[in-house]
Amino acid sequence: MEGGQHYNPRTVEEVFRDFKSRRAGMIKALTTDVAEFYQQCDPEKENLCLYGFPNERWEVNLPAEEVPPELPEPALGINFARDGMQEKDWLSLVAVHSDAWLLAVAFYFGARFGFDKVDRKRLFNMINDLPSIYEVVTGAAKKQSMEKSSVSNHSSSKPKPNPKRITEYQEKLLKGPQLKDDDEDEDEEEEEEDEHGDALCGACGENYGQDEFWICCDICEKWFHGKCVKITPARAEHIKQYKCPSCSNKRARP
C-alpha cells in the first residue's frame, strides 16, 4: 500500500488538510480516473477497497492485514457489485462509502489526539462546507449550486463565458493594468463573481476562483479547473469540442 498511512495530523487544521487531500484522491478515482478505477475493480479479484492518501493519490487494494488496523478501513469488496449494477449507480455507491470512510478517519484522529467538543464541532463545520464525494460524483453539488444561483439571480440573464477561452479577468492580468475608473473595475469584478461564484469543479469539487483557468465539458456541461484535467489556456484555444476524462472514457459495458 502506498505511503501516507503513517501520517498523524494532530490539530484541527492538519486533520482537515488530511481530509481534503484524501478526498481529492478519491474524487479523482471516481471522475477523471474513472476508466482506470473501473478496470482495477475486477469482480474476479479478492475483496478490494478504495483508499485515498494525504498526497492526493488513490489506490485500489486489499484491506490491511493487521488487526486492529492502524486506521479505520474503507468499505470492503467494492469490486463485487461492479458488474451487477449500472455504472453510475455503482460509482455512487462507492462514493457514499468513501464519504463515510473519510469522516471515520478524520474523527479517529480527533479522538486519538483529544479533540474537545469545540474542536470536533469546528472540524465538522470545515468538512461540511465541502461538497461530499457523492454530491460531486452524481452532479448533485452542481445542481444545488445552480439552484441557489437561480434563486439569487432569477432576474439576471448573463451569458456563460466561452469555456475554451481565458476569462476576461485573466486577460486583464496578462495585458496588465489599464486606466479605468475604480467604479467600473469593481462592477466588472462583481459580474465575474456573480457568473462563477457558485461553480464547482467536476474533478476536485472546489469552488471557482477568479485567478484560475476553467474549462467546460461540451458533453456533460460540467466545469473543471484546467489543472485538474491537464488543459492549459493555450491548449484550449485549439480544442473545438472539449470532452472531460469521464465522458471521453465512457464506453459500452458488457
Tab-separated table of C-alpha atoms in Angstrom:
chain	number	residue	atom	x	y	z
A	1	MET	CA	0.000	0.000	0.000
A	2	GLU	CA	1.284	3.477	-0.840
A	3	GLY	CA	2.636	5.991	1.636
A	4	GLY	CA	0.533	8.207	3.835
A	5	GLN	CA	-0.736	5.645	6.311
A	6	HIS	CA	1.760	6.714	8.991
A	7	TYR	CA	0.977	10.422	8.767
A	8	ASN	CA	-0.651	11.580	12.007
A	9	PRO	CA	-2.243	15.048	11.872
A	10	ARG	CA	-2.663	16.482	15.387
A	11	THR	CA	-4.509	19.807	15.024
A	12	VAL	CA	-7.928	20.616	13.590
A	13	GLU	CA	-6.285	22.345	10.613
A	14	GLU	CA	-3.954	19.388	9.974
A	15	VAL	CA	-6.790	16.869	10.175
A	16	PHE	CA	-8.841	18.986	7.755
A	17	ARG	CA	-5.933	19.185	5.301
A	18	ASP	CA	-5.573	15.413	5.552
A	19	PHE	CA	-9.317	15.034	4.905
A	20	LYS	CA	-9.214	17.319	1.843
A	21	SER	CA	-6.200	15.538	0.358
A	22	ARG	CA	-7.660	12.045	0.792
A	23	ARG	CA	-10.975	13.320	-0.583
A	24	ALA	CA	-9.254	14.819	-3.648
A	25	GLY	CA	-7.596	11.495	-4.424
A	26	MET	CA	-10.858	9.557	-4.161
A	27	ILE	CA	-12.715	12.091	-6.305
A	28	LYS	CA	-10.055	11.644	-8.984
A	29	ALA	CA	-10.627	7.879	-8.901
A	30	LEU	CA	-14.369	8.324	-9.406
A	31	THR	CA	-14.228	11.115	-12.017
A	32	THR	CA	-11.106	11.941	-14.034
A	33	ASP	CA	-9.504	8.495	-13.485
A	34	VAL	CA	-12.772	6.562	-13.629
A	35	ALA	CA	-11.745	4.301	-16.537
A	36	GLU	CA	-8.631	3.143	-14.707
A	37	PHE	CA	-10.565	2.751	-11.457
A	38	TYR	CA	-13.270	0.692	-13.189
A	39	GLN	CA	-10.665	-1.606	-14.698
A	40	GLN	CA	-8.880	-2.182	-11.392
A	41	CYS	CA	-12.104	-3.176	-9.628
A	42	ASP	CA	-12.277	-6.603	-11.266
A	43	PRO	CA	-15.061	-8.692	-9.652
A	44	GLU	CA	-12.899	-11.795	-10.128
A	45	LYS	CA	-10.335	-10.455	-7.646
A	46	GLU	CA	-10.500	-10.693	-3.863
A	47	ASN	CA	-12.166	-8.138	-1.588
A	48	LEU	CA	-10.898	-4.736	-2.725
A	49	CYS	CA	-11.042	-1.305	-1.088
A	50	LEU	CA	-10.621	2.246	-2.408
A	51	TYR	CA	-8.061	4.258	-0.434
A	52	GLY	CA	-7.325	7.979	-0.564
A	53	PHE	CA	-3.959	9.268	0.655
A	54	PRO	CA	-2.639	12.567	2.072
A	55	ASN	CA	-0.657	13.109	-1.152
A	56	GLU	CA	-3.969	13.290	-3.110
A	57	ARG	CA	-3.420	9.896	-4.723
A	58	TRP	CA	-5.791	6.947	-4.709
A	59	GLU	CA	-5.327	3.197	-4.718
A	60	VAL	CA	-7.449	0.082	-5.082
A	61	ASN	CA	-6.006	-2.613	-2.839
A	62	LEU	CA	-6.713	-5.397	-0.383
A	63	PRO	CA	-7.514	-4.341	3.198
A	64	ALA	CA	-4.770	-4.024	5.788
A	65	GLU	CA	-3.666	-7.329	7.298
A	66	GLU	CA	-3.011	-6.076	10.833
A	67	VAL	CA	-5.854	-6.394	13.360
A	68	PRO	CA	-6.922	-3.918	14.523
A	69	PRO	CA	-5.797	-1.764	11.583
A	70	GLU	CA	-3.793	1.413	12.128
A	71	LEU	CA	-6.638	3.487	10.633
A	72	PRO	CA	-10.332	2.701	10.058
A	73	GLU	CA	-10.708	0.634	6.902
A	74	PRO	CA	-12.841	1.672	3.898
A	75	ALA	CA	-15.728	-0.413	2.566
A	76	LEU	CA	-14.661	-3.950	1.697
A	77	GLY	CA	-15.450	-5.684	-1.601
A	78	ILE	CA	-16.433	-2.698	-3.732
A	79	ASN	CA	-15.443	-4.688	-6.821
A	80	PHE	CA	-18.059	-7.438	-6.331
A	81	ALA	CA	-21.022	-5.184	-7.217
A	82	ARG	CA	-19.386	-3.596	-10.262
A	83	ASP	CA	-20.980	-5.712	-12.994
A	84	GLY	CA	-24.309	-6.190	-11.242
A	85	MET	CA	-25.298	-2.514	-11.344
A	86	GLN	CA	-25.434	0.391	-13.740
A	87	GLU	CA	-22.017	2.042	-13.713
A	88	LYS	CA	-23.324	5.375	-12.412
A	89	ASP	CA	-25.182	3.606	-9.578
A	90	TRP	CA	-22.096	1.608	-8.665
A	91	LEU	CA	-19.914	4.729	-8.636
A	92	SER	CA	-22.497	6.492	-6.474
A	93	LEU	CA	-22.451	3.594	-4.015
A	94	VAL	CA	-18.653	3.681	-3.807
A	95	ALA	CA	-18.847	7.466	-3.316
A	96	VAL	CA	-21.226	7.100	-0.346
A	97	HIS	CA	-18.924	4.565	1.341
A	98	SER	CA	-15.940	6.812	0.600
A	99	ASP	CA	-17.628	9.746	2.346
A	100	ALA	CA	-18.276	7.573	5.388
A	101	TRP	CA	-14.665	6.396	5.464
A	102	LEU	CA	-13.255	9.927	5.252
A	103	LEU	CA	-15.371	11.014	8.217
A	104	ALA	CA	-14.281	7.941	10.179
A	105	VAL	CA	-10.593	8.686	9.558
A	106	ALA	CA	-10.945	12.387	10.420
A	107	PHE	CA	-12.727	11.764	13.710
A	108	TYR	CA	-10.402	8.867	14.518
A	109	PHE	CA	-7.577	11.403	14.504
A	110	GLY	CA	-9.759	13.753	16.541
A	111	ALA	CA	-10.364	11.100	19.204
A	112	ARG	CA	-6.761	9.939	19.208
A	113	PHE	CA	-5.376	13.402	19.820
A	114	GLY	CA	-8.007	14.537	22.299
A	115	PHE	CA	-10.154	16.989	20.360
A	116	ASP	CA	-12.720	18.545	22.680
A	117	LYS	CA	-16.298	19.484	21.831
A	118	VAL	CA	-15.300	22.818	20.299
A	119	ASP	CA	-12.567	21.231	18.151
A	120	ARG	CA	-14.868	18.465	16.939
A	121	LYS	CA	-17.574	20.960	16.012
A	122	ARG	CA	-15.073	23.174	14.180
A	123	LEU	CA	-13.707	20.187	12.273
A	124	PHE	CA	-17.189	19.055	11.282
A	125	ASN	CA	-18.148	22.548	10.100
A	126	MET	CA	-14.990	22.780	7.969
A	127	ILE	CA	-15.741	19.375	6.431
A	128	ASN	CA	-19.423	20.180	5.959
A	129	ASP	CA	-18.600	23.276	3.916
A	130	LEU	CA	-17.208	20.996	1.190
A	131	PRO	CA	-19.476	19.018	-1.158
A	132	SER	CA	-19.452	15.319	-0.350
A	133	ILE	CA	-17.839	12.897	-2.794
A	134	TYR	CA	-21.326	11.576	-3.545
A	135	GLU	CA	-22.525	15.083	-4.437
A	136	VAL	CA	-19.535	15.634	-6.732
A	137	VAL	CA	-19.829	12.251	-8.470
A	138	THR	CA	-23.592	12.446	-9.038
A	139	GLY	CA	-23.576	16.112	-10.012
A	140	ALA	CA	-25.820	16.986	-7.060
A	141	ALA	CA	-23.327	19.616	-5.884
A	142	LYS	CA	-23.509	21.389	-9.232
A	143	LYS	CA	-27.309	21.143	-9.276
A	144	GLN	CA	-27.598	22.617	-5.770
A	145	SER	CA	-25.213	25.375	-6.737
A	146	MET	CA	-27.204	26.179	-9.864
A	147	GLU	CA	-30.472	26.232	-7.898
A	148	LYS	CA	-29.009	28.668	-5.387
A	149	SER	CA	-27.704	30.802	-8.206
A	150	SER	CA	-31.100	30.706	-9.928
A	151	VAL	CA	-32.882	31.890	-6.785
A	152	SER	CA	-30.459	34.746	-6.164
A	153	ASN	CA	-30.144	35.761	-9.815
A	154	HIS	CA	-33.570	34.857	-11.225
A	155	SER	CA	-33.854	38.223	-12.925
A	156	SER	CA	-30.387	38.019	-14.445
A	157	SER	CA	-29.709	36.588	-17.885
A	158	LYS	CA	-25.942	36.852	-18.101
A	159	PRO	CA	-24.343	34.608	-20.748
A	160	LYS	CA	-21.799	31.953	-19.825
A	161	PRO	CA	-18.195	32.733	-20.630
A	162	ASN	CA	-16.525	30.954	-23.539
A	163	PRO	CA	-15.339	27.729	-21.816
A	164	LYS	CA	-12.318	27.428	-24.054
A	165	ARG	CA	-11.013	30.957	-23.688
A	166	ILE	CA	-9.131	32.708	-20.943
A	167	THR	CA	-11.553	34.567	-18.704
A	168	GLU	CA	-11.741	38.328	-19.009
A	169	TYR	CA	-10.202	38.570	-15.586
A	170	GLN	CA	-7.204	36.504	-16.723
A	171	GLU	CA	-6.871	38.602	-19.877
A	172	LYS	CA	-6.613	41.684	-17.731
A	173	LEU	CA	-3.870	40.029	-15.734
A	174	LEU	CA	-1.980	39.100	-18.915
A	175	LYS	CA	-2.345	42.511	-20.518
A	176	GLY	CA	-1.520	44.394	-17.343
A	177	PRO	CA	-3.433	47.162	-15.615
A	178	GLN	CA	-5.483	49.526	-17.729
A	179	LEU	CA	-6.664	53.008	-16.926
A	180	LYS	CA	-10.285	52.692	-15.876
A	181	ASP	CA	-12.491	54.240	-13.284
A	182	ASP	CA	-12.463	52.456	-9.937
A	183	ASP	CA	-16.242	52.043	-10.059
A	184	GLU	CA	-16.046	50.379	-13.490
A	185	ASP	CA	-13.386	47.923	-12.285
A	186	GLU	CA	-15.475	46.985	-9.249
A	187	ASP	CA	-18.578	46.422	-11.389
A	188	GLU	CA	-16.689	44.080	-13.746
A	189	GLU	CA	-15.236	42.052	-10.880
A	190	GLU	CA	-18.677	41.769	-9.268
A	191	GLU	CA	-20.126	40.499	-12.572
A	192	GLU	CA	-17.329	37.911	-12.813
A	193	GLU	CA	-18.075	36.711	-9.286
A	194	ASP	CA	-21.828	36.551	-9.980
A	195	GLU	CA	-21.279	34.411	-13.081
A	196	HIS	CA	-18.957	31.903	-11.442
A	197	GLY	CA	-19.330	32.224	-7.688
A	198	ASP	CA	-21.354	29.028	-7.303
A	199	ALA	CA	-19.447	26.914	-9.844
A	200	LEU	CA	-17.790	23.735	-8.589
A	201	CYS	CA	-15.029	21.786	-10.286
A	202	GLY	CA	-16.279	18.414	-11.551
A	203	ALA	CA	-12.944	16.823	-10.620
A	204	CYS	CA	-11.973	18.182	-7.198
A	205	GLY	CA	-15.263	19.758	-6.080
A	206	GLU	CA	-13.631	23.054	-5.160
A	207	ASN	CA	-15.228	26.435	-5.820
A	208	TYR	CA	-14.458	28.752	-8.734
A	209	GLY	CA	-11.513	31.107	-8.296
A	210	GLN	CA	-11.062	34.267	-10.363
A	211	ASP	CA	-7.346	33.666	-10.832
A	212	GLU	CA	-7.789	30.124	-12.177
A	213	PHE	CA	-8.409	28.859	-15.713
A	214	TRP	CA	-11.587	26.797	-16.121
A	215	ILE	CA	-12.954	24.723	-18.980
A	216	CYS	CA	-16.422	23.259	-19.568
A	217	CYS	CA	-17.146	19.807	-20.981
A	218	ASP	CA	-19.335	20.091	-24.092
A	219	ILE	CA	-20.928	16.709	-23.323
A	220	CYS	CA	-21.862	16.727	-19.614
A	221	GLU	CA	-21.535	20.531	-19.225
A	222	LYS	CA	-19.518	20.190	-16.028
A	223	TRP	CA	-16.836	22.777	-15.313
A	224	PHE	CA	-13.256	21.815	-14.396
A	225	HIS	CA	-10.107	23.532	-13.236
A	226	GLY	CA	-7.701	23.418	-16.158
A	227	LYS	CA	-5.041	21.988	-13.844
A	228	CYS	CA	-7.356	19.156	-12.728
A	229	VAL	CA	-7.881	17.911	-16.291
A	230	LYS	CA	-4.420	18.948	-17.545
A	231	ILE	CA	-5.695	21.556	-20.007
A	232	THR	CA	-3.832	24.858	-20.359
A	233	PRO	CA	-5.340	28.065	-21.812
A	234	ALA	CA	-3.054	27.717	-24.833
A	235	ARG	CA	-4.171	24.157	-25.489
A	236	ALA	CA	-7.827	25.070	-25.012
A	237	GLU	CA	-7.580	27.545	-27.882
A	238	HIS	CA	-7.165	24.619	-30.312
A	239	ILE	CA	-9.947	22.386	-28.961
A	240	LYS	CA	-13.155	22.548	-30.981
A	241	GLN	CA	-15.185	20.299	-28.688
A	242	TYR	CA	-13.868	19.508	-25.222
A	243	LYS	CA	-14.734	16.178	-23.569
A	244	CYS	CA	-13.804	15.670	-19.926
A	245	PRO	CA	-11.931	12.448	-18.994
A	246	SER	CA	-15.127	10.812	-17.748
A	247	CYS	CA	-17.040	11.466	-20.983
A	248	SER	CA	-14.027	10.507	-23.109
A	249	ASN	CA	-13.725	7.159	-21.366
A	250	LYS	CA	-17.402	6.215	-21.491
A	251	ARG	CA	-17.964	3.032	-23.428
A	252	ALA	CA	-20.492	0.245	-23.623
A	253	ARG	CA	-20.216	-2.087	-20.669
A	254	PRO	CA	-20.814	-5.850	-21.070
